[in-house]
C-alpha cells in the first residue's frame, strides 16, 4: 500500500521541475561561496590557513539553514499543490489506500528529495574545496555532517510544513510561515526552538542533542499530522 502510494507520487512529479529546485539550493550555496572565496581568496586563505577545509565548511554552514528551510517550504507546497491544483483529493482518498499511507508517502518523497539535495551539497563542497586548491586531505566526516545533520535536525519543520500544506488549500499561510522561519534561522535565538536546530546540529559541541531532538520531534509531528490528516475532510 505504501509503495503504491509512493509510486503514484513519483509519477506525478514528472515534468514538474522539482528536481531542478532540489539541486538549485545546494548549487546556489556553492556558487555563492565560490564567489566569496574567489573575490577574497588571499585574505580568506590566510585567515583559515590552519584549517582551510574547516573554514570553507563553516562559511557554507552559516547559510545552510535558510536554504534548507526555504527548500522545505517550496517543496512541500509544490507536492501538495499537485493535488490541490487538480482538485484530486477526493479521487485519491477514495482509492483503497489509507490516508496515513498517503500522508507518509508524501513525507517520504519530500525527505528523499531533500536527501538528494544534501548529497549534492556535500559533493559540491568537495568540488569547491578542490577547485580552490585546499588539497586532498578531505574531512569527509565533516562534509557528511554538513550535508545531513542540518536536514535531520529540520525534520520537525519538514513534517509541520508538509502537514499544513496538505491540509490547507490556500498555501499562503504555510509559505509565509516557512519563509519567516527560514529568515529567523539566521539569528541567534533560544536553543530550544526547532528553527535553530539545523545550524546547531552542525556547529554545537553536543551535536547529538539536536540530532536526537530533530529525529524525535520529526516523528512526533509526523504522527500528529498523519492522525489529523486521517480524520480531516480534504477538499
Coordinates of N, CA and C in Angstrom, one line a residue:
X1 N 0.8 -1.2 0.0 CA 0.0 0.0 0.0 C 0.9 1.3 0.0
X2 N 1.9 1.3 0.9 CA 2.7 2.4 1.0 C 3.6 2.6 -0.3
X3 N 4.0 1.5 -0.9 CA 4.8 1.5 -2.1 C 4.0 2.0 -3.3
X4 N 2.7 1.6 -3.3 CA 1.8 2.1 -4.4 C 1.6 3.6 -4.3
X5 N 1.4 4.1 -3.1 CA 1.3 5.5 -2.9 C 2.5 6.3 -3.3
X6 N 3.7 5.8 -2.9 CA 4.9 6.4 -3.3 C 5.1 6.4 -4.8
X7 N 4.8 5.2 -5.4 CA 5.0 5.1 -6.9 C 4.1 6.1 -7.6
X8 N 2.9 6.3 -7.1 CA 1.9 7.2 -7.7 C 2.5 8.7 -7.5
X9 N 3.0 9.0 -6.4 CA 3.6 10.3 -6.1 C 4.8 10.6 -7.1
X10 N 5.6 9.6 -7.3 CA 6.8 9.8 -8.1 C 6.3 10.1 -9.6
X11 N 5.3 9.4 -10.0 CA 4.8 9.6 -11.4 C 4.2 11.0 -11.5
X12 N 3.6 11.5 -10.5 CA 3.0 12.9 -10.6 C 4.1 13.9 -10.6
X13 N 5.3 13.6 -10.2 CA 6.4 14.6 -10.2 C 7.0 14.8 -11.6
X14 N 6.7 13.9 -12.5 CA 7.3 14.1 -13.9 C 6.9 15.4 -14.5
X15 N 7.9 16.1 -15.0 CA 7.6 17.3 -15.7 C 7.3 18.5 -14.8
X16 N 7.4 18.4 -13.5 CA 7.1 19.4 -12.6 C 8.3 20.3 -12.3
X17 N 9.5 19.9 -12.6 CA 10.6 20.7 -12.4 C 11.1 20.7 -10.9
X18 N 10.6 19.7 -10.1 CA 11.0 19.7 -8.7 C 12.5 19.3 -8.5
X19 N 13.0 18.4 -9.4 CA 14.4 18.0 -9.3 C 15.3 19.2 -9.6
X20 N 14.9 20.1 -10.4 CA 15.7 21.3 -10.7 C 15.8 22.1 -9.4
X21 N 14.7 22.2 -8.7 CA 14.6 23.0 -7.5 C 15.5 22.3 -6.4
X22 N 15.4 21.0 -6.4 CA 16.2 20.2 -5.4 C 17.7 20.5 -5.5
X23 N 18.1 20.6 -6.7 CA 19.6 20.9 -7.0 C 19.9 22.4 -6.9
X24 N 18.9 23.2 -7.1 CA 19.2 24.7 -7.2 C 19.7 25.2 -5.9
X25 N 19.1 24.8 -4.7 CA 19.6 25.2 -3.4 C 21.0 25.0 -3.1
X26 N 21.5 23.7 -3.1 CA 22.9 23.5 -2.8 C 23.8 24.0 -3.9
X27 N 23.5 24.0 -5.1 CA 24.3 24.6 -6.2 C 24.4 26.1 -6.0
X28 N 23.3 26.7 -5.6 CA 23.4 28.2 -5.3 C 24.3 28.5 -4.1
X29 N 24.2 27.7 -3.1 CA 25.1 27.9 -1.9 C 26.6 27.7 -2.3
X30 N 26.9 26.7 -3.1 CA 28.3 26.5 -3.5 C 28.7 27.7 -4.4
X31 N 27.9 28.1 -5.3 CA 28.2 29.2 -6.2 C 28.5 30.5 -5.4
X32 N 27.7 30.7 -4.4 CA 27.8 31.9 -3.5 C 29.2 31.9 -2.8
X33 N 29.6 30.7 -2.3 CA 30.9 30.6 -1.6 C 32.0 30.6 -2.6
X34 N 31.8 30.1 -3.8 CA 32.8 30.2 -4.8 C 33.1 31.7 -5.1
X35 N 32.1 32.5 -5.2 CA 32.2 33.9 -5.4 C 32.9 34.6 -4.2
X36 N 32.5 34.2 -3.0 CA 33.0 34.8 -1.8 C 34.5 34.5 -1.7
X37 N 34.9 33.2 -1.9 CA 36.4 32.9 -1.8 C 37.1 33.4 -3.1
X38 N 36.4 33.5 -4.2 CA 37.1 34.0 -5.4 C 37.5 35.4 -5.3
X39 N 36.6 36.2 -4.7 CA 36.9 37.7 -4.5 C 37.8 38.0 -3.4
X40 N 37.8 37.1 -2.4 CA 38.7 37.4 -1.2 C 39.6 36.2 -0.9
X41 N 40.1 35.6 -2.0 CA 40.9 34.4 -1.9 C 42.1 34.5 -1.0
X42 N 42.9 35.5 -1.2 CA 44.2 35.6 -0.4 C 43.9 35.9 1.0
X43 N 42.9 36.7 1.3 CA 42.5 37.1 2.7 C 42.0 35.9 3.4
X44 N 41.0 35.2 2.8 CA 40.4 34.0 3.4 C 41.3 32.9 3.6
X45 N 42.2 32.7 2.6 CA 43.2 31.6 2.7 C 44.1 31.8 3.9
X46 N 44.5 33.1 4.1 CA 45.4 33.4 5.2 C 44.6 33.3 6.5
X47 N 43.4 33.7 6.5 CA 42.6 33.6 7.8 C 42.4 32.2 8.2
X48 N 42.2 31.3 7.2 CA 41.9 29.9 7.6 C 43.1 29.0 7.3
X49 N 44.3 29.6 7.3 CA 45.5 28.8 7.0 C 45.6 27.5 7.8
X50 N 45.2 27.6 9.1 CA 45.3 26.5 10.0 C 44.4 25.3 9.6
X51 N 43.3 25.7 9.0 CA 42.3 24.7 8.6 C 41.4 25.2 7.4
X52 N 42.0 25.0 6.2 CA 41.3 25.6 5.1 C 39.9 25.0 4.8
X53 N 39.9 23.6 4.9 CA 38.6 22.9 4.7 C 37.6 23.3 5.8
X54 N 38.0 23.4 7.0 CA 37.1 23.8 8.1 C 36.6 25.2 7.9
X55 N 37.4 26.1 7.4 CA 36.9 27.5 7.1 C 35.9 27.5 6.0
X56 N 36.1 26.7 5.0 CA 35.2 26.6 3.9 C 33.8 26.1 4.4
X57 N 33.9 25.0 5.1 CA 32.7 24.3 5.5 C 31.9 25.2 6.5
X58 N 32.6 26.0 7.4 CA 31.9 26.9 8.3 C 31.2 28.0 7.5
X59 N 31.8 28.5 6.5 CA 31.2 29.5 5.7 C 30.0 29.0 5.0
X60 N 30.0 27.8 4.5 CA 28.8 27.2 3.9 C 27.7 27.0 4.9
X61 N 28.1 26.5 6.1 CA 27.2 26.1 7.1 C 26.3 27.2 7.5
X62 N 26.8 28.4 7.5 CA 26.0 29.6 8.0 C 24.7 29.7 7.2
X63 N 24.8 29.4 5.9 CA 23.7 29.6 5.0 C 22.8 28.4 4.8
X64 N 23.3 27.3 5.3 CA 22.5 26.0 5.1 C 21.1 26.1 5.7
X65 N 20.9 26.5 6.9 CA 19.6 26.5 7.5 C 18.6 27.3 6.6
X66 N 18.9 28.5 6.2 CA 17.9 29.3 5.4 C 17.6 28.7 4.1
X67 N 18.7 28.1 3.5 CA 18.4 27.4 2.2 C 17.6 26.2 2.4
X68 N 17.9 25.4 3.5 CA 17.2 24.2 3.8 C 15.7 24.5 4.0
X69 N 15.4 25.5 4.9 CA 14.0 25.8 5.2 C 13.3 26.4 4.1
X70 N 13.9 27.2 3.3 CA 13.3 27.7 2.1 C 12.9 26.5 1.1
X71 N 13.9 25.6 1.0 CA 13.7 24.4 0.1 C 12.5 23.6 0.6
X72 N 12.5 23.3 1.9 CA 11.4 22.6 2.5 C 10.1 23.2 2.2
X73 N 10.0 24.5 2.4 CA 8.7 25.3 2.2 C 8.3 25.1 0.8
X74 N 9.1 25.4 -0.2 CA 8.8 25.3 -1.6 C 8.4 23.9 -2.0
X75 N 9.2 22.9 -1.6 CA 9.0 21.6 -1.9 C 7.6 21.0 -1.4
X76 N 7.4 21.3 -0.1 CA 6.1 20.8 0.5 C 4.9 21.5 -0.2
X77 N 5.0 22.8 -0.5 CA 3.9 23.4 -1.2 C 3.7 22.9 -2.6
X78 N 4.7 22.6 -3.3 CA 4.6 22.1 -4.7 C 4.0 20.7 -4.7
X79 N 4.5 19.9 -3.7 CA 3.9 18.5 -3.6 C 2.5 18.5 -3.3
X80 N 2.1 19.4 -2.4 CA 0.6 19.5 -2.0 C -0.2 20.1 -3.2
X81 N 0.4 21.0 -3.9 CA -0.3 21.7 -4.9 C -0.7 20.8 -6.1
X82 N 0.1 19.7 -6.2 CA -0.2 18.7 -7.3 C -1.7 18.2 -7.1
X83 N -2.1 18.0 -5.9 CA -3.4 17.5 -5.6 C -4.4 18.7 -5.5
X84 N -4.0 19.8 -4.8 CA -4.9 20.9 -4.7 C -5.3 21.5 -6.0
X85 N -4.3 21.7 -6.9 CA -4.5 22.3 -8.2 C -5.4 21.6 -9.1
X86 N -5.3 20.2 -9.0 CA -6.2 19.4 -9.9 C -7.5 19.0 -9.2
X87 N -7.6 19.4 -7.9 CA -8.8 19.0 -7.1 C -9.0 17.5 -7.1
X88 N -7.9 16.8 -6.9 CA -8.0 15.3 -7.0 C -7.9 14.6 -5.6
X89 N -8.1 15.4 -4.5 CA -8.1 14.8 -3.2 C -9.2 13.7 -3.1
X90 N -10.4 14.0 -3.5 CA -11.5 13.1 -3.3 C -11.2 11.8 -4.0
X91 N -10.7 11.9 -5.3 CA -10.4 10.7 -6.1 C -9.3 9.9 -5.4
X92 N -8.3 10.6 -5.0 CA -7.1 10.0 -4.4 C -7.5 9.2 -3.1
X93 N -8.3 9.9 -2.2 CA -8.6 9.3 -1.0 C -9.7 8.3 -1.1
X94 N -10.4 8.2 -2.3 CA -11.4 7.2 -2.5 C -10.7 5.8 -2.9
X95 N -9.5 5.9 -3.2 CA -8.8 4.6 -3.6 C -8.5 3.8 -2.3
X96 N -8.3 2.5 -2.6 CA -8.1 1.6 -1.4 C -6.7 1.8 -0.8
X97 N -6.4 3.0 -0.4 CA -5.1 3.3 0.2 C -5.5 4.2 1.4
X98 N -4.9 3.9 2.6 CA -5.2 4.6 3.8 C -4.7 6.0 3.7
X99 N -5.4 6.9 4.4 CA -5.0 8.3 4.4 C -3.6 8.5 5.1
X100 N -3.3 7.7 6.0 CA -2.0 7.7 6.7 C -0.9 7.3 5.7
X101 N -1.2 6.4 4.8 CA -0.2 6.0 3.8 C 0.0 7.1 2.8
X102 N -1.1 7.8 2.4 CA -1.0 9.0 1.5 C -0.1 10.1 2.1
X103 N -0.3 10.4 3.4 CA 0.5 11.4 4.1 C 1.9 11.0 4.2
X104 N 2.2 9.8 4.7 CA 3.5 9.3 4.9 C 4.3 9.2 3.5
X105 N 3.6 8.9 2.5 CA 4.2 8.8 1.2 C 4.7 10.1 0.7
X106 N 3.9 11.2 0.9 CA 4.4 12.5 0.5 C 5.6 13.0 1.4
X107 N 5.5 12.6 2.7 CA 6.6 12.9 3.6 C 7.9 12.2 3.1
X108 N 7.8 10.9 2.8 CA 8.9 10.1 2.3 C 9.5 10.7 1.0
X109 N 8.6 11.1 0.1 CA 9.1 11.6 -1.2 C 9.8 12.9 -0.9
X110 N 9.3 13.8 -0.1 CA 10.0 15.1 0.3 C 11.3 14.8 0.9
X111 N 11.3 13.8 1.9 CA 12.6 13.5 2.6 C 13.6 13.0 1.6
X112 N 13.2 12.1 0.7 CA 14.2 11.6 -0.3 C 14.8 12.7 -1.1
X113 N 13.9 13.5 -1.6 CA 14.4 14.6 -2.5 C 15.3 15.6 -1.7
X114 N 15.0 15.8 -0.5 CA 15.9 16.7 0.3 C 17.2 15.9 0.6
X115 N 17.1 14.6 0.8 CA 18.3 13.8 1.0 C 19.2 13.9 -0.3
X116 N 18.7 13.9 -1.4 CA 19.4 14.1 -2.7 C 20.1 15.5 -2.7
X117 N 19.3 16.5 -2.2 CA 19.9 17.8 -2.1 C 21.1 17.9 -1.2
X118 N 21.0 17.1 -0.1 CA 22.1 17.1 0.9 C 23.4 16.4 0.2
X119 N 23.1 15.4 -0.6 CA 24.3 14.8 -1.3 C 24.9 15.7 -2.3
X120 N 24.1 16.5 -3.0 CA 24.6 17.5 -3.9 C 25.4 18.5 -3.2
X121 N 24.9 19.0 -2.0 CA 25.7 19.9 -1.2 C 27.0 19.4 -0.8
X122 N 27.1 18.1 -0.4 CA 28.3 17.5 0.1 C 29.3 17.4 -1.1
X123 N 28.8 16.9 -2.2 CA 29.7 16.8 -3.4 C 30.1 18.2 -3.9
X124 N 29.2 19.1 -3.9 CA 29.6 20.5 -4.3 C 30.7 21.1 -3.4
X125 N 30.6 20.8 -2.1 CA 31.6 21.3 -1.2 C 32.9 20.7 -1.5
X126 N 33.0 19.4 -1.8 CA 34.2 18.8 -2.1 C 34.8 19.4 -3.4
X127 N 34.0 19.6 -4.4 CA 34.4 20.1 -5.7 C 34.9 21.6 -5.5
X128 N 34.3 22.3 -4.7 CA 34.7 23.7 -4.4 C 36.0 23.8 -3.7
X129 N 36.2 22.9 -2.7 CA 37.4 22.9 -1.9 C 38.6 22.5 -2.8
X130 N 38.4 21.5 -3.6 CA 39.5 21.0 -4.5 C 39.8 22.1 -5.5
X131 N 38.7 22.8 -6.0 CA 38.9 23.8 -7.0 C 39.7 25.0 -6.5
X132 N 39.5 25.2 -5.2 CA 40.2 26.3 -4.5 C 41.7 26.0 -4.1
X133 N 42.0 24.7 -4.4 CA 43.4 24.2 -4.1 C 43.6 23.9 -2.6
X134 N 42.6 23.4 -1.9 CA 42.7 23.1 -0.5 C 43.3 21.7 -0.2
X135 N 43.6 21.0 -1.3 CA 44.2 19.7 -1.1 C 43.3 18.5 -1.0
X136 N 43.9 17.3 -1.0 CA 43.1 16.1 -1.0 C 42.9 15.5 0.4
X137 N 43.3 16.2 1.4 CA 43.0 15.7 2.8 C 41.6 16.1 3.2
X138 N 40.7 15.4 2.5 CA 39.3 15.7 2.7 C 38.7 15.4 4.1
X139 N 38.1 16.3 4.8 CA 37.4 16.0 6.0 C 36.0 15.4 5.8
X140 N 36.0 14.1 5.3 CA 34.8 13.5 4.8 C 33.7 13.5 5.9
X141 N 34.1 13.2 7.1 CA 33.1 13.2 8.2 C 32.4 14.5 8.4
X142 N 33.2 15.6 8.4 CA 32.6 16.9 8.5 C 31.8 17.3 7.3
X143 N 32.2 16.9 6.1 CA 31.4 17.2 4.9 C 30.1 16.4 5.0
X144 N 30.1 15.2 5.4 CA 28.9 14.4 5.6 C 27.9 15.1 6.6
X145 N 28.6 15.5 7.7 CA 27.8 16.2 8.7 C 27.1 17.5 8.2
X146 N 27.9 18.2 7.4 CA 27.4 19.5 6.8 C 26.2 19.2 5.9
X147 N 26.2 18.1 5.2 CA 25.2 17.7 4.3 C 23.9 17.2 5.0
X148 N 24.1 16.4 6.1 CA 22.9 15.6 6.6 C 22.5 16.1 8.0
X149 N 23.4 16.5 8.8 CA 23.0 16.9 10.2 C 21.9 18.0 10.2
X150 N 22.1 19.1 9.5 CA 21.0 20.1 9.5 C 19.7 19.5 9.0
X151 N 19.7 18.6 8.0 CA 18.5 18.0 7.5 C 17.8 17.2 8.5
X152 N 18.5 16.4 9.3 CA 17.9 15.6 10.3 C 17.3 16.5 11.4
X153 N 18.0 17.5 11.7 CA 17.5 18.5 12.8 C 16.3 19.2 12.3
X154 N 16.1 19.3 11.0 CA 15.0 20.1 10.4 C 13.7 19.2 10.2
X155 N 13.8 17.9 10.6 CA 12.7 17.0 10.3 C 11.3 17.5 10.9
X156 N 11.4 18.1 12.2 CA 10.1 18.6 12.7 C 9.5 19.7 11.9
X157 N 10.3 20.5 11.3 CA 9.8 21.6 10.4 C 9.3 21.1 9.1
X158 N 10.0 20.1 8.6 CA 9.5 19.4 7.4 C 8.1 18.8 7.6
X159 N 8.0 18.1 8.7 CA 6.7 17.4 9.0 C 5.6 18.5 9.2
X160 N 5.9 19.5 9.9 CA 4.9 20.6 10.2 C 4.5 21.3 8.9
X161 N 5.4 21.7 8.1 CA 5.1 22.5 6.9 C 4.3 21.6 5.9
X162 N 4.7 20.3 5.8 CA 4.0 19.4 4.9 C 2.6 19.2 5.4
X163 N 2.4 19.0 6.7 CA 1.1 18.9 7.3 C 0.2 20.1 7.0
X164 N 0.7 21.3 7.1 CA 0.0 22.5 6.8 C -0.3 22.6 5.3
X165 N 0.6 22.3 4.5 CA 0.4 22.4 3.0 C -0.6 21.4 2.5
X166 N -0.6 20.2 3.1 CA -1.6 19.2 2.7 C -3.0 19.5 3.1
X167 N -3.2 20.1 4.3 CA -4.5 20.3 4.8 C -5.1 21.7 4.5
X168 N -4.3 22.6 4.0 CA -4.7 23.9 3.7 C -4.7 24.1 2.2
X169 N -5.8 24.4 1.6 CA -5.8 24.6 0.1 C -5.1 25.9 -0.2
X170 N -5.3 26.9 0.6 CA -4.6 28.2 0.5 C -3.2 28.1 1.0
X171 N -2.2 28.1 0.1 CA -0.8 27.9 0.5 C -0.1 29.1 1.1
X172 N -0.8 30.2 1.2 CA -0.2 31.5 1.7 C 0.3 31.3 3.1
X173 N -0.5 30.7 3.9 CA -0.1 30.5 5.4 C 1.1 29.7 5.5
X174 N 1.2 28.5 5.0 CA 2.4 27.7 5.2 C 3.6 28.3 4.5
X175 N 3.4 28.9 3.4 CA 4.6 29.5 2.7 C 5.1 30.7 3.5
X176 N 4.2 31.5 4.0 CA 4.6 32.7 4.8 C 5.3 32.2 6.1
X177 N 4.8 31.2 6.7 CA 5.4 30.6 7.9 C 6.8 30.1 7.6
X178 N 6.9 29.4 6.5 CA 8.2 28.8 6.1 C 9.3 29.9 5.8
X179 N 8.9 30.9 5.1 CA 9.8 32.0 4.8 C 10.2 32.7 6.1
X180 N 9.3 33.0 7.0 CA 9.6 33.6 8.3 C 10.6 32.8 9.1
X181 N 10.3 31.5 9.2 CA 11.2 30.6 9.9 C 12.6 30.5 9.3
X182 N 12.6 30.5 7.9 CA 13.9 30.5 7.3 C 14.8 31.7 7.6
X183 N 14.1 32.9 7.6 CA 14.8 34.1 7.9 C 15.3 34.2 9.3
X184 N 14.4 33.7 10.2 CA 14.7 33.8 11.7 C 15.8 32.8 12.0
X185 N 16.0 31.7 11.2 CA 17.0 30.7 11.5 C 18.4 31.3 11.4
X186 N 18.6 32.5 10.8 CA 19.9 33.1 10.6 C 20.3 33.8 11.9
X187 N 19.4 34.0 12.8 CA 19.7 34.8 14.0 C 19.9 33.9 15.2
X188 N 20.6 34.4 16.2 CA 20.8 33.6 17.4 C 19.6 33.7 18.3
X189 N 18.8 32.6 18.3 CA 17.6 32.5 19.2 C 17.8 31.4 20.1
X190 N 16.9 31.2 21.1 CA 17.0 30.2 22.1 C 17.2 28.8 21.5
X191 N 18.1 28.0 22.1 CA 18.4 26.7 21.5 C 17.3 25.8 21.5
X192 N 16.2 26.0 22.3 CA 15.1 25.0 22.4 C 14.2 25.2 21.2
X193 N 14.3 26.3 20.5 CA 13.5 26.5 19.3 C 13.9 25.6 18.1
X194 N 13.0 24.8 17.5 CA 13.4 23.9 16.5 C 14.1 24.6 15.3
X195 N 13.8 25.9 15.0 CA 14.3 26.6 13.9 C 15.8 26.8 14.0
X196 N 16.4 26.7 15.2 CA 17.8 26.9 15.4 C 18.5 25.5 15.3
X197 N 17.8 24.4 15.4 CA 18.5 23.1 15.4 C 19.3 22.8 14.2
X198 N 18.9 23.2 13.0 CA 19.7 22.8 11.8 C 21.1 23.3 11.9
X199 N 21.3 24.6 12.3 CA 22.7 25.1 12.5 C 23.4 24.5 13.7
X200 N 22.7 24.4 14.8 CA 23.3 23.8 16.0 C 23.7 22.4 15.8
X201 N 23.0 21.6 15.0 CA 23.3 20.2 14.8 C 24.7 20.1 14.1
X202 N 25.1 21.1 13.4 CA 26.4 21.1 12.8 C 27.5 21.8 13.7
X203 N 27.1 22.9 14.3 CA 28.1 23.7 15.0 C 28.2 23.5 16.5
X204 N 27.2 23.0 17.1 CA 27.2 22.9 18.6 C 28.2 21.8 19.0
X205 N 28.7 22.0 20.2 CA 29.6 21.0 20.8 C 28.9 19.6 21.0
X206 N 27.6 19.7 21.5 CA 26.8 18.5 21.7 C 25.8 18.3 20.5
X207 N 26.4 18.0 19.4 CA 25.5 17.8 18.2 C 24.4 16.8 18.3
X208 N 24.8 15.7 19.1 CA 23.8 14.6 19.2 C 22.5 15.0 19.8
X209 N 22.5 16.0 20.7 CA 21.3 16.5 21.3 C 20.3 17.0 20.3
X210 N 20.8 17.8 19.4 CA 20.0 18.4 18.4 C 19.6 17.4 17.3
X211 N 20.5 16.5 17.0 CA 20.1 15.4 16.1 C 19.0 14.6 16.7
X212 N 19.1 14.2 17.9 CA 18.1 13.4 18.6 C 16.8 14.2 18.7
X213 N 16.9 15.5 19.0 CA 15.7 16.3 19.1 C 15.0 16.4 17.8
X214 N 15.8 16.5 16.7 CA 15.2 16.6 15.4 C 14.5 15.3 14.9
X215 N 15.2 14.2 15.2 CA 14.6 12.9 14.8 C 13.3 12.6 15.6
X216 N 13.4 12.8 16.9 CA 12.3 12.5 17.8 C 11.1 13.5 17.5
X217 N 11.5 14.8 17.4 CA 10.5 15.8 17.1 C 9.8 15.6 15.8
X218 N 10.6 15.2 14.8 CA 10.1 14.9 13.5 C 9.1 13.8 13.5
X219 N 9.4 12.7 14.3 CA 8.5 11.6 14.4 C 7.2 12.0 15.1
X220 N 7.3 12.8 16.1 CA 6.1 13.2 16.8 C 5.2 14.1 16.0
X221 N 5.7 15.0 15.3 CA 4.9 15.9 14.4 C 4.4 15.1 13.2
X222 N 5.2 14.2 12.7 CA 4.7 13.3 11.6 C 3.5 12.5 12.0
X223 N 3.6 11.9 13.2 CA 2.5 11.1 13.7 C 1.2 11.9 13.9
X224 N 1.4 13.1 14.5 CA 0.3 14.0 14.7 C -0.3 14.4 13.4
X225 N 0.5 14.7 12.4 CA 0.0 15.1 11.1 C -0.8 14.0 10.5
X226 N -0.3 12.8 10.6 CA -1.0 11.6 10.0 C -2.3 11.4 10.6
X227 N -2.4 11.5 11.9 CA -3.7 11.3 12.6 C -4.7 12.4 12.2
X228 N -4.2 13.6 12.2 CA -5.1 14.7 11.9 C -5.6 14.6 10.4
X229 N -4.6 14.3 9.5 CA -5.0 14.1 8.1 C -6.0 13.0 7.9
X230 N -5.8 11.9 8.7 CA -6.7 10.8 8.5 C -8.2 11.1 8.9
X231 N -8.3 12.1 9.8 CA -9.6 12.4 10.3 C -10.3 13.6 9.7
X232 N -9.5 14.4 8.9 CA -9.9 15.6 8.4 C -10.5 15.5 7.0
X233 N -11.5 16.2 6.6 CA -12.0 16.2 5.3 C -11.1 17.2 4.4
X234 N -10.6 16.7 3.4 CA -9.7 17.5 2.5 C -10.5 17.7 1.2
X235 N -10.6 19.0 0.8 CA -11.3 19.3 -0.5 C -10.4 19.1 -1.7

